[in-house]
CSV table of C-alpha atoms in Angstrom, one decimal:
chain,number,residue,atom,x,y,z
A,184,UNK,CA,-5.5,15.3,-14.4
A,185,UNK,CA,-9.5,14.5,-13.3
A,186,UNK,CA,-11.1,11.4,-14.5
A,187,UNK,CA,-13.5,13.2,-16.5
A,188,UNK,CA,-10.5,15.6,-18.5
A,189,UNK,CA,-8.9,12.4,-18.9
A,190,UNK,CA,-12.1,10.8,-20.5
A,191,UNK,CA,-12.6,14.3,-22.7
A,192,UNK,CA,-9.7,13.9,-24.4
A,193,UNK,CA,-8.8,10.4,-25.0
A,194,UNK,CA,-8.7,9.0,-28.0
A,195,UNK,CA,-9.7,12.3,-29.9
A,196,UNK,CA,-5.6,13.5,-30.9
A,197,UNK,CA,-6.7,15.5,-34.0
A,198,UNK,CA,-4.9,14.4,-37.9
A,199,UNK,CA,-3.7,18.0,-39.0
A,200,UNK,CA,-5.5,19.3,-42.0
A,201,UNK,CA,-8.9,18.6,-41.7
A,202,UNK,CA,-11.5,20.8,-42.5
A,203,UNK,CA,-13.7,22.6,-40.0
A,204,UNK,CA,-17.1,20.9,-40.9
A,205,UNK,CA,-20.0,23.6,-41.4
A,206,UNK,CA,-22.9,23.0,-38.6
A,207,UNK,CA,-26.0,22.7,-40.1
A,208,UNK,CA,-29.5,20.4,-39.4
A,209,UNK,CA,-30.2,18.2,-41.7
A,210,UNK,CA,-33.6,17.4,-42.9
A,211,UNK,CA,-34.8,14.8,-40.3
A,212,UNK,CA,-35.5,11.4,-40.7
A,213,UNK,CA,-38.5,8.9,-39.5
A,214,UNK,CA,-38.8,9.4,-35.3
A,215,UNK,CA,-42.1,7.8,-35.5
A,216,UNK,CA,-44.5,9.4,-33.3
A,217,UNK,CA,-41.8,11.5,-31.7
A,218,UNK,CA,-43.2,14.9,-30.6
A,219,UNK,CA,-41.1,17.2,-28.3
A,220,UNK,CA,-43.0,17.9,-25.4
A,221,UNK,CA,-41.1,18.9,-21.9
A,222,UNK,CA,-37.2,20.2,-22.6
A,223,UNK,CA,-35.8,20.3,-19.3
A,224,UNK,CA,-32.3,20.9,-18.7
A,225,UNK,CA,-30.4,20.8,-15.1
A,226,UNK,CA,-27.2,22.2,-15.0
A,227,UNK,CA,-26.5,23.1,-11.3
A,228,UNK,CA,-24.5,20.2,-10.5
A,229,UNK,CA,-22.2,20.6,-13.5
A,230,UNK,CA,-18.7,20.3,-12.5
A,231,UNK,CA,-16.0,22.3,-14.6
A,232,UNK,CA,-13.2,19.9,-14.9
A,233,UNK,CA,-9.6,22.2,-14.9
A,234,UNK,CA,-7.9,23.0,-17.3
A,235,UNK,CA,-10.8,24.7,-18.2
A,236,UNK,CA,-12.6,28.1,-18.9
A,237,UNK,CA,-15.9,29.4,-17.1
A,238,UNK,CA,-19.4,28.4,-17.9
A,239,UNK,CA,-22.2,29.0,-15.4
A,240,UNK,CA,-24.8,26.2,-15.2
A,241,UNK,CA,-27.4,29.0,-16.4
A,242,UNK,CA,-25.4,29.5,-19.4
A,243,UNK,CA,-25.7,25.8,-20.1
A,244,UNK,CA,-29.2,25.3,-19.5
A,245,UNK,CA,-29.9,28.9,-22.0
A,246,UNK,CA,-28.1,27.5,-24.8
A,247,UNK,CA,-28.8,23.4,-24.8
A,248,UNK,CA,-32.5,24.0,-24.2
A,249,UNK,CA,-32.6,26.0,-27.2
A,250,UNK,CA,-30.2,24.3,-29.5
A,251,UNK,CA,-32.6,21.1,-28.4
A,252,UNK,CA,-36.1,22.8,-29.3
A,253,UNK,CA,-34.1,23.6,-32.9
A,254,UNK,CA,-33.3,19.9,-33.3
A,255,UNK,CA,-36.1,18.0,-31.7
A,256,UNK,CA,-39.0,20.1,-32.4
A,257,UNK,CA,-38.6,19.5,-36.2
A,258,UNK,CA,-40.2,16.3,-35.4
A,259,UNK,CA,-44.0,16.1,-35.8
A,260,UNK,CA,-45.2,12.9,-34.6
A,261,UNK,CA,-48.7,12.5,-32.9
A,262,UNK,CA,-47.2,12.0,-29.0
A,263,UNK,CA,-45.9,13.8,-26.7
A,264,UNK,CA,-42.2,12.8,-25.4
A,265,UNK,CA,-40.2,14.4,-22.7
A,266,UNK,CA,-36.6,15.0,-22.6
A,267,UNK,CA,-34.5,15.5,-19.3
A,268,UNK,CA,-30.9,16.5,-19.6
A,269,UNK,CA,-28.4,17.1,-16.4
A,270,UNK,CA,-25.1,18.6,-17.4
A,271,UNK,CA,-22.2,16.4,-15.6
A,272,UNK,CA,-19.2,18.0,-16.2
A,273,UNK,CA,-17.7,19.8,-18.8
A,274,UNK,CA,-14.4,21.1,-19.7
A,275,UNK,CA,-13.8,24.3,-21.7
A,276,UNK,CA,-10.2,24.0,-23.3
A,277,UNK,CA,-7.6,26.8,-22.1
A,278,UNK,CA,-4.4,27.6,-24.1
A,279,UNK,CA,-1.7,24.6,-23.8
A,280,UNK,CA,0.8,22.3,-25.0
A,281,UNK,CA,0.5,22.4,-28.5
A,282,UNK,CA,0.3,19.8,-31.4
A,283,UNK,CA,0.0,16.6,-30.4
A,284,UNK,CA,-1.9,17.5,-26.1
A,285,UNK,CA,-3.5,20.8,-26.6
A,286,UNK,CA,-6.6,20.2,-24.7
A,287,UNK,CA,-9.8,19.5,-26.2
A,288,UNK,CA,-13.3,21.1,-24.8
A,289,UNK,CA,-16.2,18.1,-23.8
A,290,UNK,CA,-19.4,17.6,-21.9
A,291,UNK,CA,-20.4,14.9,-20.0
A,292,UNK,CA,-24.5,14.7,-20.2
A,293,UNK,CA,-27.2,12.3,-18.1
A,294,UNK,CA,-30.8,11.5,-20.3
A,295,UNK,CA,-33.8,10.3,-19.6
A,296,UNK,CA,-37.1,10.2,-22.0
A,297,UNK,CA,-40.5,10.1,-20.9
A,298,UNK,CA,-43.8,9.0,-22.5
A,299,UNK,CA,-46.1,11.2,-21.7
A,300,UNK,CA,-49.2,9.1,-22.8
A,301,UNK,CA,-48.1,6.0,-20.7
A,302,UNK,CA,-46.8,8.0,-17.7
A,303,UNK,CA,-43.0,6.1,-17.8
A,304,UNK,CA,-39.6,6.9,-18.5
A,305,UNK,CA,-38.0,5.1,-21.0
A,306,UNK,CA,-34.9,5.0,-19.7
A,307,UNK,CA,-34.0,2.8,-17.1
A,308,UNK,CA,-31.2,4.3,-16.0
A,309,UNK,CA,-30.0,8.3,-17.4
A,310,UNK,CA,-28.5,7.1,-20.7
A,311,UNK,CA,-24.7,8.8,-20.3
A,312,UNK,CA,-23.3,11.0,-23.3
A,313,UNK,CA,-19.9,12.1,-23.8
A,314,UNK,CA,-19.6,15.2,-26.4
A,315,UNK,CA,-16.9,16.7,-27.7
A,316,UNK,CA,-15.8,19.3,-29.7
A,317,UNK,CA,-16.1,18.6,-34.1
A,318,UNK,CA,-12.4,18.4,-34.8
A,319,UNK,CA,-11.0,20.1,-37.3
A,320,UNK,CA,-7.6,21.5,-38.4
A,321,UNK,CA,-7.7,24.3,-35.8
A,322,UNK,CA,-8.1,21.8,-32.9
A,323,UNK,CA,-4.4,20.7,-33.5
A,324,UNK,CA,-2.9,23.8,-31.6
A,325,UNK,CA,-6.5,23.3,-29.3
A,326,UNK,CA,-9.7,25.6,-29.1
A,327,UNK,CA,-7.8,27.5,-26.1
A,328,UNK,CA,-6.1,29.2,-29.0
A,329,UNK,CA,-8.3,29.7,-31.1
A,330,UNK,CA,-12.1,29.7,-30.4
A,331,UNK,CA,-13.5,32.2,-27.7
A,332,UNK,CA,-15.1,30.7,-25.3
A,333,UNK,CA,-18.5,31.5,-26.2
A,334,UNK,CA,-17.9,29.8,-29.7
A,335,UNK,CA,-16.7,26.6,-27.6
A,336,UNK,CA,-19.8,26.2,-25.4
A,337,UNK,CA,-21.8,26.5,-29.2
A,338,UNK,CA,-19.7,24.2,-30.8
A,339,UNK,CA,-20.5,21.8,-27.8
A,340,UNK,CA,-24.5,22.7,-27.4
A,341,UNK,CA,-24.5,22.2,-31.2
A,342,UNK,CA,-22.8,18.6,-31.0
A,343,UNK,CA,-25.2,18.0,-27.7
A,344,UNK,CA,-28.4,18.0,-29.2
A,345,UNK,CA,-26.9,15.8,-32.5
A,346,UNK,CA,-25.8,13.5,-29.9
A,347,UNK,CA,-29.1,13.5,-28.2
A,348,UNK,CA,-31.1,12.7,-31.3
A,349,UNK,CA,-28.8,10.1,-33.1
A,350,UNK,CA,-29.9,8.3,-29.3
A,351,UNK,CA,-33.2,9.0,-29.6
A,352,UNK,CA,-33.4,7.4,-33.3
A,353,UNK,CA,-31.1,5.0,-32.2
A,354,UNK,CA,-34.4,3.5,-30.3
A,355,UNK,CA,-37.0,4.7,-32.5
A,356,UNK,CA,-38.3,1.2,-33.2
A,357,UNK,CA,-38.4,0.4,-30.1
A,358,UNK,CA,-40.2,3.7,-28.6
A,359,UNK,CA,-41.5,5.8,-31.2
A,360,UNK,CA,-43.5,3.1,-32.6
A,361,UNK,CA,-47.4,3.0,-31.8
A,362,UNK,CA,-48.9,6.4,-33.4
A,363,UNK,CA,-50.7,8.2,-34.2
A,364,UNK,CA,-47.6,9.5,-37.0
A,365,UNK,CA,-49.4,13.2,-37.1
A,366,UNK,CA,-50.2,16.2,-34.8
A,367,UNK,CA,-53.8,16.3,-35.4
A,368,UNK,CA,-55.4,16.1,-32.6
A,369,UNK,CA,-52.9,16.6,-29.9
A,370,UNK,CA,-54.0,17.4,-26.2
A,371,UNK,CA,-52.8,20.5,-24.5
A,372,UNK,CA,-49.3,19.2,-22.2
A,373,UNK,CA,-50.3,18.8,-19.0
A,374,UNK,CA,-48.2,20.6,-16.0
A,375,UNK,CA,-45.5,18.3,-15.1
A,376,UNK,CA,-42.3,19.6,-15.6
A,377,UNK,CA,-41.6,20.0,-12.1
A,378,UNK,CA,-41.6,16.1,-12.4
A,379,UNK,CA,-39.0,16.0,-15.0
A,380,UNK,CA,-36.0,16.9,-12.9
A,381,UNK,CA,-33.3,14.7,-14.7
A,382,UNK,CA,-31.3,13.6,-11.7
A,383,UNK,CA,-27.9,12.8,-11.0
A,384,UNK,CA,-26.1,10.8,-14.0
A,385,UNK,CA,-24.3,7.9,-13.5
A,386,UNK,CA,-20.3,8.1,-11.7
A,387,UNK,CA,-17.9,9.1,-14.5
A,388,UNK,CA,-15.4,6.4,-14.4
A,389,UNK,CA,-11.8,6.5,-16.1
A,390,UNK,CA,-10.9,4.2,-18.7
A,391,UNK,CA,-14.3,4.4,-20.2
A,392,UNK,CA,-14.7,5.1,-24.1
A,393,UNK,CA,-15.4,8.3,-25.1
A,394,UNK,CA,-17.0,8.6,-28.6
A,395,UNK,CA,-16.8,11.7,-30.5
A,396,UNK,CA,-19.9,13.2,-32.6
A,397,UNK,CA,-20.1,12.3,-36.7
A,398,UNK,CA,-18.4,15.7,-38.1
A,399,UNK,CA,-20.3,17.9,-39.7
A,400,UNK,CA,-24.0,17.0,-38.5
């Protein structure tokens, strides 16, 4: 078993009979000035971790960059903030041993944040997220059973971008902080995506934590 399968699944053995949690956006909360500007998401380095179904990296990059725009460009703040995501590794979960190890689909994500007014990242180093899939009573027997694959990678996208923006209000007083709070007056984004490549995440180590998203949001 690979260090990042191990990591996907420990600590995330399902309690039979819970409810599949409807995915829905919430109304957002206070981000401050947040304002999505670049989206940029790098996926060619993504390493699928076996057991595990296909995904191609442009698969990945389709369906995060949009399920991101969704989430983060509810947000109407007065300055423009750039998000780079690299895709690490993921693992799709395939039909196996039921009950108590049926494999659980994860992604392993590298962010960084830009502000685009001060011309910095925010991060110092790519801020590492570890996603998995909302559990529910289903996940028991494992998502190999009984989720296609393309209903994996959306349960997973979904959970991604959640992930991302519980981070990015997790250091919204710290970041999002100096206004202005509205959109008025917001200069056309310059041309620098080709700047935004996310880089390579940080090395997956084994025995780290893994922490699953809240269900349901």
């Amino acid at each position: 078993m690979t260090k990042l399968y191990a990591l996907a699944i420990a600590g995330v053995l399902v309690v039979a009979g819970c409810a599949a949690p409807e995915q829905f956006i919430e109304a957002p909360v206070e981000l401050g000035d947040f304002h999505l500007g670049y989206n940029v998401v790098i996926a060619d380095n993504a390493q699928k971790i076996p057991p595990s179904r296909d995904a191609t990296p442009e698969e990945w990059e389709a369906l995060l960059t949009a399920e991101i725009d969704e989430r983060l460009g509810r947000y109407q703040g007065g300055k423009y903030y750039h998000i780079g995501v690299s895709v690490d590794g993921f693992a799709l979960a395939v039909p196996g041993v039921p009950v108590v190890l049926a494999p659980k689909s994860a992604v392993v994500l590298s962010v960084n944040v830009w502000d685009d007014s001060k011309n910095i990242k925010l991060t110092p180093e790519p801020k590492r997220l570890t996603v998995v899939e909302t559990l529910s009573g289903e996940s028991v027997i494992g998502t190999g059973y009984t989720q296609t694959r393309e209903e994996q990678l959306d349960n997973l996208v979904f959970n991604a971008a959640k992930a991302l923006e519980d981070y990015l209000k997790s250091n919204a007083d710290t970041w999002f902080t100096e206004g202005p709070f509205t959109p008025e007056g917001l200069p056309p984004l310059k041309d620098i995506s080709g700047l935004l490549s996310p880089g390579e995440g940080p090395e997956i180590t084994e025995g780290e934590p893994v922490s699953a998203p809240a269900d349901g949001t």
